Coordinates of C-alpha atoms and ligand atoms in Angstrom, one line a residue:
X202 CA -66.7 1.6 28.4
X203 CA -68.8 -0.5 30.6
X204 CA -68.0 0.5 34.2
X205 CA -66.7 -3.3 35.8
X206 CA -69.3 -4.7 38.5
X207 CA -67.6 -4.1 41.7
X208 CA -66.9 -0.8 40.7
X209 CA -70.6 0.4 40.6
X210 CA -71.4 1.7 43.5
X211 CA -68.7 4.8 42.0
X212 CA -71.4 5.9 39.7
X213 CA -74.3 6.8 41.8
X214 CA -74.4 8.3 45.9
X215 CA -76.2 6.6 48.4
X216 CA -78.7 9.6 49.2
X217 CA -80.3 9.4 45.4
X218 CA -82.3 6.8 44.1
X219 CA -82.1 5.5 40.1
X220 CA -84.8 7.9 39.6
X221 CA -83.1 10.8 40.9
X222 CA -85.6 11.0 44.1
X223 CA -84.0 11.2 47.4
X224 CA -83.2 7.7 49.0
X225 CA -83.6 8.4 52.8
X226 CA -80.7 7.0 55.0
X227 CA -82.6 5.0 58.0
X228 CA -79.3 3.7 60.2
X229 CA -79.5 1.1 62.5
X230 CA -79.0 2.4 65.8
X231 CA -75.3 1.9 66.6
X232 CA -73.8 0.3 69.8
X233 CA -70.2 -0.4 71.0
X234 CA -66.8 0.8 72.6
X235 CA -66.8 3.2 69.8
X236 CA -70.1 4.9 70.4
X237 CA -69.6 5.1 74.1
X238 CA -66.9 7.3 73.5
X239 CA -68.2 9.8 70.9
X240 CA -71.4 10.1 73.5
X241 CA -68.9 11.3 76.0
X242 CA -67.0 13.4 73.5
X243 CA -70.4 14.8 71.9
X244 CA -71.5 15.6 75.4
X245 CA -68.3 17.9 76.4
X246 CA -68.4 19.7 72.8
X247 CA -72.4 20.0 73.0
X248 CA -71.5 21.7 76.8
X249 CA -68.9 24.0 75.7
X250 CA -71.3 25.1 72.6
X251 CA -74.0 25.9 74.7
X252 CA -71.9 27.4 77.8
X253 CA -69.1 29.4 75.8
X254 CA -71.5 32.2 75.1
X255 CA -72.7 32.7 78.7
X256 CA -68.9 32.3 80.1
X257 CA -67.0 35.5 80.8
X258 CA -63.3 36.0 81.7
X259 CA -62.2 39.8 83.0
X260 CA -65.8 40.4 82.3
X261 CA -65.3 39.2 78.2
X262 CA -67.5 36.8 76.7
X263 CA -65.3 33.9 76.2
X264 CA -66.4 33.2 72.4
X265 CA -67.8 36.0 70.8
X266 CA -67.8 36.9 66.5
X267 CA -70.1 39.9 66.2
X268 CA -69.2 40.6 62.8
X269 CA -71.6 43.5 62.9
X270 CA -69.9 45.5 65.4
X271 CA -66.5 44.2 64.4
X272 CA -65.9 42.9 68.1
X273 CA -64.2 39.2 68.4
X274 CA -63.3 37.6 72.3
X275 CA -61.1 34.4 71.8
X276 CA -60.9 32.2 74.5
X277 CA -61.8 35.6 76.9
X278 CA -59.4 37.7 75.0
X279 CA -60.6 40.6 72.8
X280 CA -59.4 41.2 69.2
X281 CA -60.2 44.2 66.7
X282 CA -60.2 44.2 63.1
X283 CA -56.7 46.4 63.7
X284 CA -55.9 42.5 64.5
X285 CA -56.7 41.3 61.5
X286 CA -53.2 39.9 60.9
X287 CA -54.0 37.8 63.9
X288 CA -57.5 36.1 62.7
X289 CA -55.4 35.4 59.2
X290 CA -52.4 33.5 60.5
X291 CA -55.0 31.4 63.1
X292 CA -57.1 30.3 60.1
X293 CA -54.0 29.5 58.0
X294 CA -53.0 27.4 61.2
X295 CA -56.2 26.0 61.0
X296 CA -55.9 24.9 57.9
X297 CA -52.6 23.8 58.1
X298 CA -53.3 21.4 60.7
X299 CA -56.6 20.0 59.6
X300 CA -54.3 19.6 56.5
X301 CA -51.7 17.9 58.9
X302 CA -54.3 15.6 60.4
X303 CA -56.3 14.7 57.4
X304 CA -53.4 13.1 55.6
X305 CA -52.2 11.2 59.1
X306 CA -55.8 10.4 60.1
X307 CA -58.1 10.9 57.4
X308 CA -61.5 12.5 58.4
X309 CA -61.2 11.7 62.0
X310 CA -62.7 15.6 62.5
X311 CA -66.1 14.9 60.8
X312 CA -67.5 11.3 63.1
X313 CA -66.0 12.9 66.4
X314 CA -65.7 16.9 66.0
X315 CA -67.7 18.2 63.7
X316 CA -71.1 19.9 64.8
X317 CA -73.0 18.8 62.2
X318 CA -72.2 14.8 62.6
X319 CA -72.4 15.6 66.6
X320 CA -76.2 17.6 66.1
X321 CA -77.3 14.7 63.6
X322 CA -75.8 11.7 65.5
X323 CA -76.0 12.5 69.2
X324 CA -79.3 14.3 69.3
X325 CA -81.3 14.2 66.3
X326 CA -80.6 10.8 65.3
X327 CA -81.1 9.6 69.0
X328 CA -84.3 11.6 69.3
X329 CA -86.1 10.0 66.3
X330 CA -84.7 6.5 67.7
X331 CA -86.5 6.8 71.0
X332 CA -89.5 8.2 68.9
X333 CA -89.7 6.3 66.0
X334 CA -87.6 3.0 67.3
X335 CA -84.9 1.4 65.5
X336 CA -84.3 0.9 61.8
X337 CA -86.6 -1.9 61.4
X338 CA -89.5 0.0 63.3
X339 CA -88.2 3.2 60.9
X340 CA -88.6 1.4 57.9
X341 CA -91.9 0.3 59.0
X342 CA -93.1 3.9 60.0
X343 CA -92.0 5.2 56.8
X344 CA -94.2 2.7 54.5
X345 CA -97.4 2.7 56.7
X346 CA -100.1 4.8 55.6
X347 CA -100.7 8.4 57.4
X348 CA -102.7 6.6 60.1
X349 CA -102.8 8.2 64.1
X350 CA -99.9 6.7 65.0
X351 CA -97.4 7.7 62.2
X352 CA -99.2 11.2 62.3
X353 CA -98.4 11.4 66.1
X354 CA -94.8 10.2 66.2
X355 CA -93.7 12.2 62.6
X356 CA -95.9 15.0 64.6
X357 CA -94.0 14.5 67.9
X358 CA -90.5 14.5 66.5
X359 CA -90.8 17.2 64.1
X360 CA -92.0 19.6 67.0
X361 CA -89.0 17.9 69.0
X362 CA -86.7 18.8 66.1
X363 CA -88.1 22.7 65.2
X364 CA -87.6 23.6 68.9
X365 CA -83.7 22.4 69.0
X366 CA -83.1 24.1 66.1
X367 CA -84.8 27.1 67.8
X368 CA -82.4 26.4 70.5
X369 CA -79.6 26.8 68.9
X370 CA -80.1 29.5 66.3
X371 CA -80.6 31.1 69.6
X372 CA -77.1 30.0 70.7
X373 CA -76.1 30.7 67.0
X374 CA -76.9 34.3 68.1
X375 CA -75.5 34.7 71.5
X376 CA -71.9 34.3 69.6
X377 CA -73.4 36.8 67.1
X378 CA -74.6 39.7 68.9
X379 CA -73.3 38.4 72.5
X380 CA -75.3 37.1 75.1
X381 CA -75.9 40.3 77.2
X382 CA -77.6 41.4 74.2
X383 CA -79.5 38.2 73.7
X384 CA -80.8 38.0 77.1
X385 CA -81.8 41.9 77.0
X386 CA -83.4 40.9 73.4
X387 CA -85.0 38.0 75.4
X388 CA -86.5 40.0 78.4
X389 CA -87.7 42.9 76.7
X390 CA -89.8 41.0 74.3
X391 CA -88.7 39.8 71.1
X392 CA -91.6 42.5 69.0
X393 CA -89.2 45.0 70.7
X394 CA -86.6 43.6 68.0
X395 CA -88.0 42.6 65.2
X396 CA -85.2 42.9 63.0
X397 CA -83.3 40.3 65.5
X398 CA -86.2 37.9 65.5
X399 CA -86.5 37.7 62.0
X400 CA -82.6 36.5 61.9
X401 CA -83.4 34.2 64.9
X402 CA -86.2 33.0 62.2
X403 CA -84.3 32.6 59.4
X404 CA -81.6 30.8 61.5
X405 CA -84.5 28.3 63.2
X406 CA -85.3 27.9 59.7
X407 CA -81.9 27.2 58.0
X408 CA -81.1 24.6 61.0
X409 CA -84.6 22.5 61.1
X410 CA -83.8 22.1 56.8
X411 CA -80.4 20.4 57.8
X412 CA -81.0 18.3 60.7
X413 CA -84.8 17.3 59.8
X414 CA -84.3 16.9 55.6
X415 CA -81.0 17.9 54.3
X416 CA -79.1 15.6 56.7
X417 CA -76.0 13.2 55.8
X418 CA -76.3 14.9 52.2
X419 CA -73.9 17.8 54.2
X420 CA -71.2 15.6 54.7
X421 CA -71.6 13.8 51.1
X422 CA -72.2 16.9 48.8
X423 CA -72.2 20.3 50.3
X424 CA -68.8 19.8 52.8
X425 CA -65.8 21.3 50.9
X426 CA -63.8 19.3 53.7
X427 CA -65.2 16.7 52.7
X428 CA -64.6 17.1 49.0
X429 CA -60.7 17.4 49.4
X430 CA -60.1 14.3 50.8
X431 CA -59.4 13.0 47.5
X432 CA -56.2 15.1 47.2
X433 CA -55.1 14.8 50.9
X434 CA -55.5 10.8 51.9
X435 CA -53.3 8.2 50.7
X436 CA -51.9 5.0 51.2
X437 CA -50.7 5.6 54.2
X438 CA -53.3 7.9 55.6
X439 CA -55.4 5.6 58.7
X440 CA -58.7 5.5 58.1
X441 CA -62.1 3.6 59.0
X442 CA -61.1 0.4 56.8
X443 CA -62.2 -3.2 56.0
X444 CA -59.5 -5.4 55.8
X445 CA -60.5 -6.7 52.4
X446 CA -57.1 -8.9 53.1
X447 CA -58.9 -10.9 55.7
X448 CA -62.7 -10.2 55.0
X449 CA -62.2 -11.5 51.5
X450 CA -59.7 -14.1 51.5
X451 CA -59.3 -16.6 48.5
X452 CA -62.2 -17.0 47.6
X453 CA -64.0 -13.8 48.9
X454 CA -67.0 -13.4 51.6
X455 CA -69.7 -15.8 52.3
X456 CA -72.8 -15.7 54.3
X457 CA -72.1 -17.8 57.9
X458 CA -73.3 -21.6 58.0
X459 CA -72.7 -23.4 61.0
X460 CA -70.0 -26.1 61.2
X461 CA -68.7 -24.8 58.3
X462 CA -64.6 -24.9 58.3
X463 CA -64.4 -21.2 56.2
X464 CA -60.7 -21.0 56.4
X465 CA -60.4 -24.4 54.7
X466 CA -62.5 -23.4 52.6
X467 CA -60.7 -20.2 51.3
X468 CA -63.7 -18.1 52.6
X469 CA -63.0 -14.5 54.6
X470 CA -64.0 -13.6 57.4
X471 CA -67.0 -10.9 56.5
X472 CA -69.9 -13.2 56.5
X473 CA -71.6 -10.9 53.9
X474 CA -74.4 -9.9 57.2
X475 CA -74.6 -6.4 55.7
X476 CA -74.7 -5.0 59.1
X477 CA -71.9 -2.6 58.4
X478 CA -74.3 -1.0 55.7
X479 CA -77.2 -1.1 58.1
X480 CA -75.5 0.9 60.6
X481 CA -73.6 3.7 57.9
X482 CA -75.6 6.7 58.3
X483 CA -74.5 7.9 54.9
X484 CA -75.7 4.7 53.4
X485 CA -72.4 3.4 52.0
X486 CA -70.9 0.1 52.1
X487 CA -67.4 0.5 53.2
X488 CA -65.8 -2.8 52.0
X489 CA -65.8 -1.3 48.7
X490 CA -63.1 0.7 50.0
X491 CA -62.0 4.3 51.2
X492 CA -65.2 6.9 49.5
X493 CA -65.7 10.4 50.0
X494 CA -69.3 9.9 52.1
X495 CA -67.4 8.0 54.6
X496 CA -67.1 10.5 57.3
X497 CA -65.6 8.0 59.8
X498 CA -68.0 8.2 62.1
X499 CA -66.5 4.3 63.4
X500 CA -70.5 2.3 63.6
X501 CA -69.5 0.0 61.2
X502 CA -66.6 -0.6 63.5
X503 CA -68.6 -1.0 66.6
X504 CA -71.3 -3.1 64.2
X505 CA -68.6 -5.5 62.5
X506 CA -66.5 -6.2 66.1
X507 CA -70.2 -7.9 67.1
X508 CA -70.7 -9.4 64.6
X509 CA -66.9 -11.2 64.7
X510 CA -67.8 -11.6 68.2
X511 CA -71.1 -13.8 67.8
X512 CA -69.0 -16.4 65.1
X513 CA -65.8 -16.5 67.5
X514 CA -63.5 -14.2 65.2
X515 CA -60.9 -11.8 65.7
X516 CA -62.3 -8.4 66.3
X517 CA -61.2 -5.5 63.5
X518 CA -62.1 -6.4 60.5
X519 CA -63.3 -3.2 60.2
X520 CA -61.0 -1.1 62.1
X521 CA -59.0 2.6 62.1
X522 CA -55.8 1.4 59.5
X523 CA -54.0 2.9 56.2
X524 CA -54.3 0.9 53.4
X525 CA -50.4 0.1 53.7
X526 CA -51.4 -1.3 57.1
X527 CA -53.8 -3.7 55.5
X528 CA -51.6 -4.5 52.5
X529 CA -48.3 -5.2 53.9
X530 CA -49.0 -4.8 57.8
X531 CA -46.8 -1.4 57.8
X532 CA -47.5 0.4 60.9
X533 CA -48.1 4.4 61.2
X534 CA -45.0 6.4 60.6
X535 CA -44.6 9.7 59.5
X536 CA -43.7 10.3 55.7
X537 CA -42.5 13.6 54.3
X538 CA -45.3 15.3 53.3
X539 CA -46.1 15.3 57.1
X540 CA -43.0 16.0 58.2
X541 CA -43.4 19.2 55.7
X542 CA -46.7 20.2 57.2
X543 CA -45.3 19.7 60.9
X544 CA -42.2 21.9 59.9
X545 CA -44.7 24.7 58.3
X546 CA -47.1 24.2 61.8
X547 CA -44.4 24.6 64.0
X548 CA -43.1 27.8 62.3
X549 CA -46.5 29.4 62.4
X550 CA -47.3 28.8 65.8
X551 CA -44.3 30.1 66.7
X552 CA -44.7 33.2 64.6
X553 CA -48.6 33.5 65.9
X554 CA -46.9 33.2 70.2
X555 CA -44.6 35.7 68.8
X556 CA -47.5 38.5 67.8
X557 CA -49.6 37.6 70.8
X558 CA -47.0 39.0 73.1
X559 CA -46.0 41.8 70.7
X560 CA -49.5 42.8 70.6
X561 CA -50.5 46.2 71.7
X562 CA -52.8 46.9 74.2
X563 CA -53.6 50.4 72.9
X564 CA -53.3 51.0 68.8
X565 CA -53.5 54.5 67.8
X566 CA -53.5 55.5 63.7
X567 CA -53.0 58.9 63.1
X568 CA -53.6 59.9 59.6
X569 CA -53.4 63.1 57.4
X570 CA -57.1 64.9 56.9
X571 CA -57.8 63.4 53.6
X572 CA -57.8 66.2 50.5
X573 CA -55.8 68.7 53.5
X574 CA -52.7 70.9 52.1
X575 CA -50.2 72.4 55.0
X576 CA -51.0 76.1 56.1
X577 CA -48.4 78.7 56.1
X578 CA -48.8 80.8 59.2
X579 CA -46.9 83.6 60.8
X580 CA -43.1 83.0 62.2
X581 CA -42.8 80.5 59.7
X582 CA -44.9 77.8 61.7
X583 CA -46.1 74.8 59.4
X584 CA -49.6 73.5 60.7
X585 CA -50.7 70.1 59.2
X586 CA -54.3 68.7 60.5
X587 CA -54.7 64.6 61.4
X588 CA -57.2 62.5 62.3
X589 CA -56.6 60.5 65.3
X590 CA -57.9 56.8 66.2
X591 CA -57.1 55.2 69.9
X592 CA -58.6 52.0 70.4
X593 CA -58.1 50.4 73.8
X594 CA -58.2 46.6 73.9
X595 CA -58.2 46.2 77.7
X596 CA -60.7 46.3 80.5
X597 CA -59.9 49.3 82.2
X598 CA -60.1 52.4 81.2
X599 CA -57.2 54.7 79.9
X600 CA -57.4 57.8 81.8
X601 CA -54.9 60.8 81.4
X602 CA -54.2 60.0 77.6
X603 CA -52.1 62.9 75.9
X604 CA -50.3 63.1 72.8
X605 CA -46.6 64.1 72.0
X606 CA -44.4 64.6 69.1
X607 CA -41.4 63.0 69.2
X608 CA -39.4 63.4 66.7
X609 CA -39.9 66.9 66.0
X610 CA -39.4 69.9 67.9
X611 CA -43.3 71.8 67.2
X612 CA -46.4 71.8 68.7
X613 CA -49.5 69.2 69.4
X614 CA -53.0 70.2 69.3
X615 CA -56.4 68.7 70.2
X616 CA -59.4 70.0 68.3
X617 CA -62.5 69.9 70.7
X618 CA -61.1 68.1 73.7
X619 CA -58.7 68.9 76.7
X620 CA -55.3 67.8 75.8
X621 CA -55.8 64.6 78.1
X622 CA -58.7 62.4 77.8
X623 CA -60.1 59.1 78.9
X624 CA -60.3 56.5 76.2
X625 CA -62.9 54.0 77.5
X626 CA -62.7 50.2 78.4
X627 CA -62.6 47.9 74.9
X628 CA -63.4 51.0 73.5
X629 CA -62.6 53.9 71.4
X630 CA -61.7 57.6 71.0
X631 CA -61.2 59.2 67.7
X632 CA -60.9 63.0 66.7
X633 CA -59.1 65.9 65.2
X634 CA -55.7 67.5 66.1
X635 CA -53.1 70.0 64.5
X636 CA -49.6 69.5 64.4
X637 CA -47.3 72.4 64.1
X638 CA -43.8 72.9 63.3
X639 CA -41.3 75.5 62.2
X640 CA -40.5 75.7 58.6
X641 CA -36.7 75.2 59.4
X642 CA -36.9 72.3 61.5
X643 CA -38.6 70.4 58.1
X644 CA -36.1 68.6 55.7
X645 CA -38.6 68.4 52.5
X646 CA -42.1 68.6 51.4
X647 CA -42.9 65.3 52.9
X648 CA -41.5 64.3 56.7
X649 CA -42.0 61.8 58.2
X650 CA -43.4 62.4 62.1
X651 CA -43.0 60.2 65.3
X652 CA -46.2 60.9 67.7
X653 CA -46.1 59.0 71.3
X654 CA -49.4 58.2 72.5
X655 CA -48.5 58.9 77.1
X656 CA -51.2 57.8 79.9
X657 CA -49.7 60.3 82.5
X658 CA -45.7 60.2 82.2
X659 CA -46.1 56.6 80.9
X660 CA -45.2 56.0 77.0
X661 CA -47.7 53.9 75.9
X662 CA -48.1 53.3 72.1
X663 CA -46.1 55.5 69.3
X664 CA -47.5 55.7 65.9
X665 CA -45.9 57.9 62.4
X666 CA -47.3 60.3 60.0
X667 CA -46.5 62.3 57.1
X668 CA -46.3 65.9 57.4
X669 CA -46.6 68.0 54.7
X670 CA -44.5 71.3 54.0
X671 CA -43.5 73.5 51.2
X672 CA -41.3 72.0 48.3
X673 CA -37.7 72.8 48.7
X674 CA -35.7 74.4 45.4
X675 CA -32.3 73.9 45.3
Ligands
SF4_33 S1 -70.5 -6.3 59.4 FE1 -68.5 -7.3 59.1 S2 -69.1 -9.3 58.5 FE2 -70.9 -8.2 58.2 S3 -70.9 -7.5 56.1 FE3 -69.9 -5.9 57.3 S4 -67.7 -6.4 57.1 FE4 -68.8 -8.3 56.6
SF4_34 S1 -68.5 3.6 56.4 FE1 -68.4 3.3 58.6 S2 -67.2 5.0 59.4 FE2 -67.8 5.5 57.3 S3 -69.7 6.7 57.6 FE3 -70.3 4.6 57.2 S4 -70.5 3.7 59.3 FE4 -69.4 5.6 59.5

């Protein structure tokens, strides 16, 4: 079946030409309220990407996910993989309200939030404008033979481009490895790390492909965000939207001609200027409706409200609204399905304060020597050996750390250490110890054992273990 005419535009992406070559996007500069405020917006989020890896609180880096030591600081507070549980119910949160906002407000996250729109639009995009000029000049640039001038600017801005991307792959690694590390990396001469400086290579690399070629093809194919609006936006979901109701009218859009009475007429309001497409920096024309490249980045806004200004018109005919809204002029409420994901939200925010403050600041594992039977020894004494773990998520050190058992009465042993150690600051301390108790004190061949973990007199963590002894015969 022959796809009908105004439904085209559904069977190709803006990025790719007929031919299969890649169409390059060349956006008019945008201006307007709209753009004002995501400058603003791009310049706190650029601040806090660049500064959250120099910041420290207690001495912790204040964003830090060095995956290779297994050490993660949120917001200045340390977590260990023994946290685990933690990370998993913050992503599910995550996802749950990205869920949560996507089906109120569509993908709001991509034009104001998201790094990659904020790279490419607020300093990529605005670099190659002040290099290369606006659209027009772009255009221009792009079909003029390799003569000094295009060699210079393509020259200029390339170097421009590979040298922010250097910037922040070496960003990219200060929440990596920390930026301690980096800056001892840094001062005693990259050669001195090569292994380091081929990531910070590789990373250069990766982020000069994205922002210099790859570009809006991110948000359009490789985003899996991007790819689910389908299943979370519907009719009542506010999104960037032309109001086909008064853009199109009776008798549909018509280019402007002075003097001409368009509402008598039947005529809508979108005088067919194409400046909305101009200004898209994914290339699409958004009065064929709500379309996965859209990532609501609001220029065709900002381009449309000018455009109603200069022939006297109500401003919005591109504006944030739910296709309800445009249909039957329903304002925003809140339908079930929101409710729902408000209702799960709540609960798991909840649950998440709830672990925070149950947290431990000192986890200790204590587990049976693996492949390790019980010994029989003399007076009837069962001796069991454990390894022992103490991590200590604080700042200070632990000092005067002992074990006890608690539920038994028997006897606590440390193999190579004094009986009381120091477990260091956001560190560690692991070893060996035997546990020994009197046959008649044990109930079967497995018991279970309660160990306190004390910092002087002071209870501080308890952990369990099995102990083994022999099998009772009745
Ligand atoms: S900018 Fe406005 S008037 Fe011009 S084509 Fe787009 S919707 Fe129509
Ligand atoms: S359609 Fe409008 S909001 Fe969507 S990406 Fe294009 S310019 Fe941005």
């Amino acid at each position: 079946m022959e796809t009908p005419e105004n439904e085209i535009f559904r069977d190709s992406i803006s990025t790719v030409t007929e031919e299969g070559k890649r169409a390059w996007v060349y956006p008019k500069k945008p201006s307007g309220k709209f753009y004002e405020y995501r400058k603003w917006v791009s310049y706190l989020l650029l601040a806090f990407l660049f500064l959250s890896p120099f910041i420290k609180i207690n001495g912790n880096q204040f964003l830090l996910f060095n995956i290779l030591e297994r050490r993660f600081n949120i917001f200045g507070f340390p977590f260990w993989p023994q946290d685990f549980y933690l990370f998993v119910i913050s992503m599910i949160i995550g996802v749950v309200f990205i869920t949560l906002f996507t089906v109120a407000f569509g993908r709001i996250f991509c034009g104001w939030i998201c790094p990659q729109t904020i790279f490419m639009e607020m300093v990529f995009r605005r670099i190659e404008y002040w290099i290369e000029g606006d659209r027009g000049k772009q255009l221009r640039l792009a079909k003029q033979p390799w003569n000094a001038e295009k060699i210079r600017k393509k020259g200029l801005k390339l170097l421009i481009f590979l040298f922010i991307s250097f910037l922040i792959a070496n960003v990219f690694l200060a929440y990596l490895i920390g930026s301690d590390q980096l800056i001892e990396y840094i001062t005693d001469g990259p050669t001195s790390h090569i292994s380091t400086l081929i990531s910070l290579l590789i990373f250069t690399a990766v982020f000069y492909f994205v922002f210099a070629w790859f570009r809006e093809q991110v948000c359009i194919i490789a985003c899996p965000y991007g790819r689910l609006q389908g299943a979370l936006l519907d009719n009542k979901s506010i999104v960037v939207a032309y109001d086909h109701k008064r853009g199109e009218s009776e008798n549909g859009r018509k280019k402007f001609r002075k003097n001409e009475d368009r509402d008598a007429l039947g005529y809508g309001d979108c005088i067919d200027c194409f400046q909305c497409v101009n200004v898209c920096p994914t290339g699409i024309d958004i009065r064929n409706g709500t379309q996965l490249e859209c990532v609501n980045c609001t220029a065709c806004i900002d381009e449309c409200d000018h455009i109603m200004e200069s022939i006297n018109k109500p401003k919005g005919l591109i504006r944030y609204a739910s296709e309800d809204n445009i249909e039957n002029k329903t304002p925003f409420k809140l339908t079930a399905r929101m409710k729902g994901y408000i209702a799960v939200l709540t609960i798991l925010i909840g649950l998440l304060t709830g672990m925070l403050f149950l947290r431990n600041e000192v986890e200790a594992t204590v587990l049976r020597l693996p492949g390790q039977l019980y010994e029989h020894k003399d007076n009837n004494i069962i001796s069991n050996v454990f390894t022992y773990k103490l991590v200590n998520k604080t700042n200070k050190d632990i000092s005067d750390v002992s074990f006890k058992l608690l539920s038994h009465k028997g006897e606590l042993k440390l193999v190579a250490t004094s009986d009381d150690f120091t477990v260091p600051k956001q560190g560690m301390a692991e070893g060996t110890l035997f546990i020994e108790i009197n046959n008649m004190v044990l109930t079967g061949d497995r018991n279970k054992i309660k160990i306190g973990v004390f910092k002087g007199d002071e209870l501080i963590e308890t952990t369990t273990a099995n102990f083994l002894g022999p099998r009772r015969f009745r």
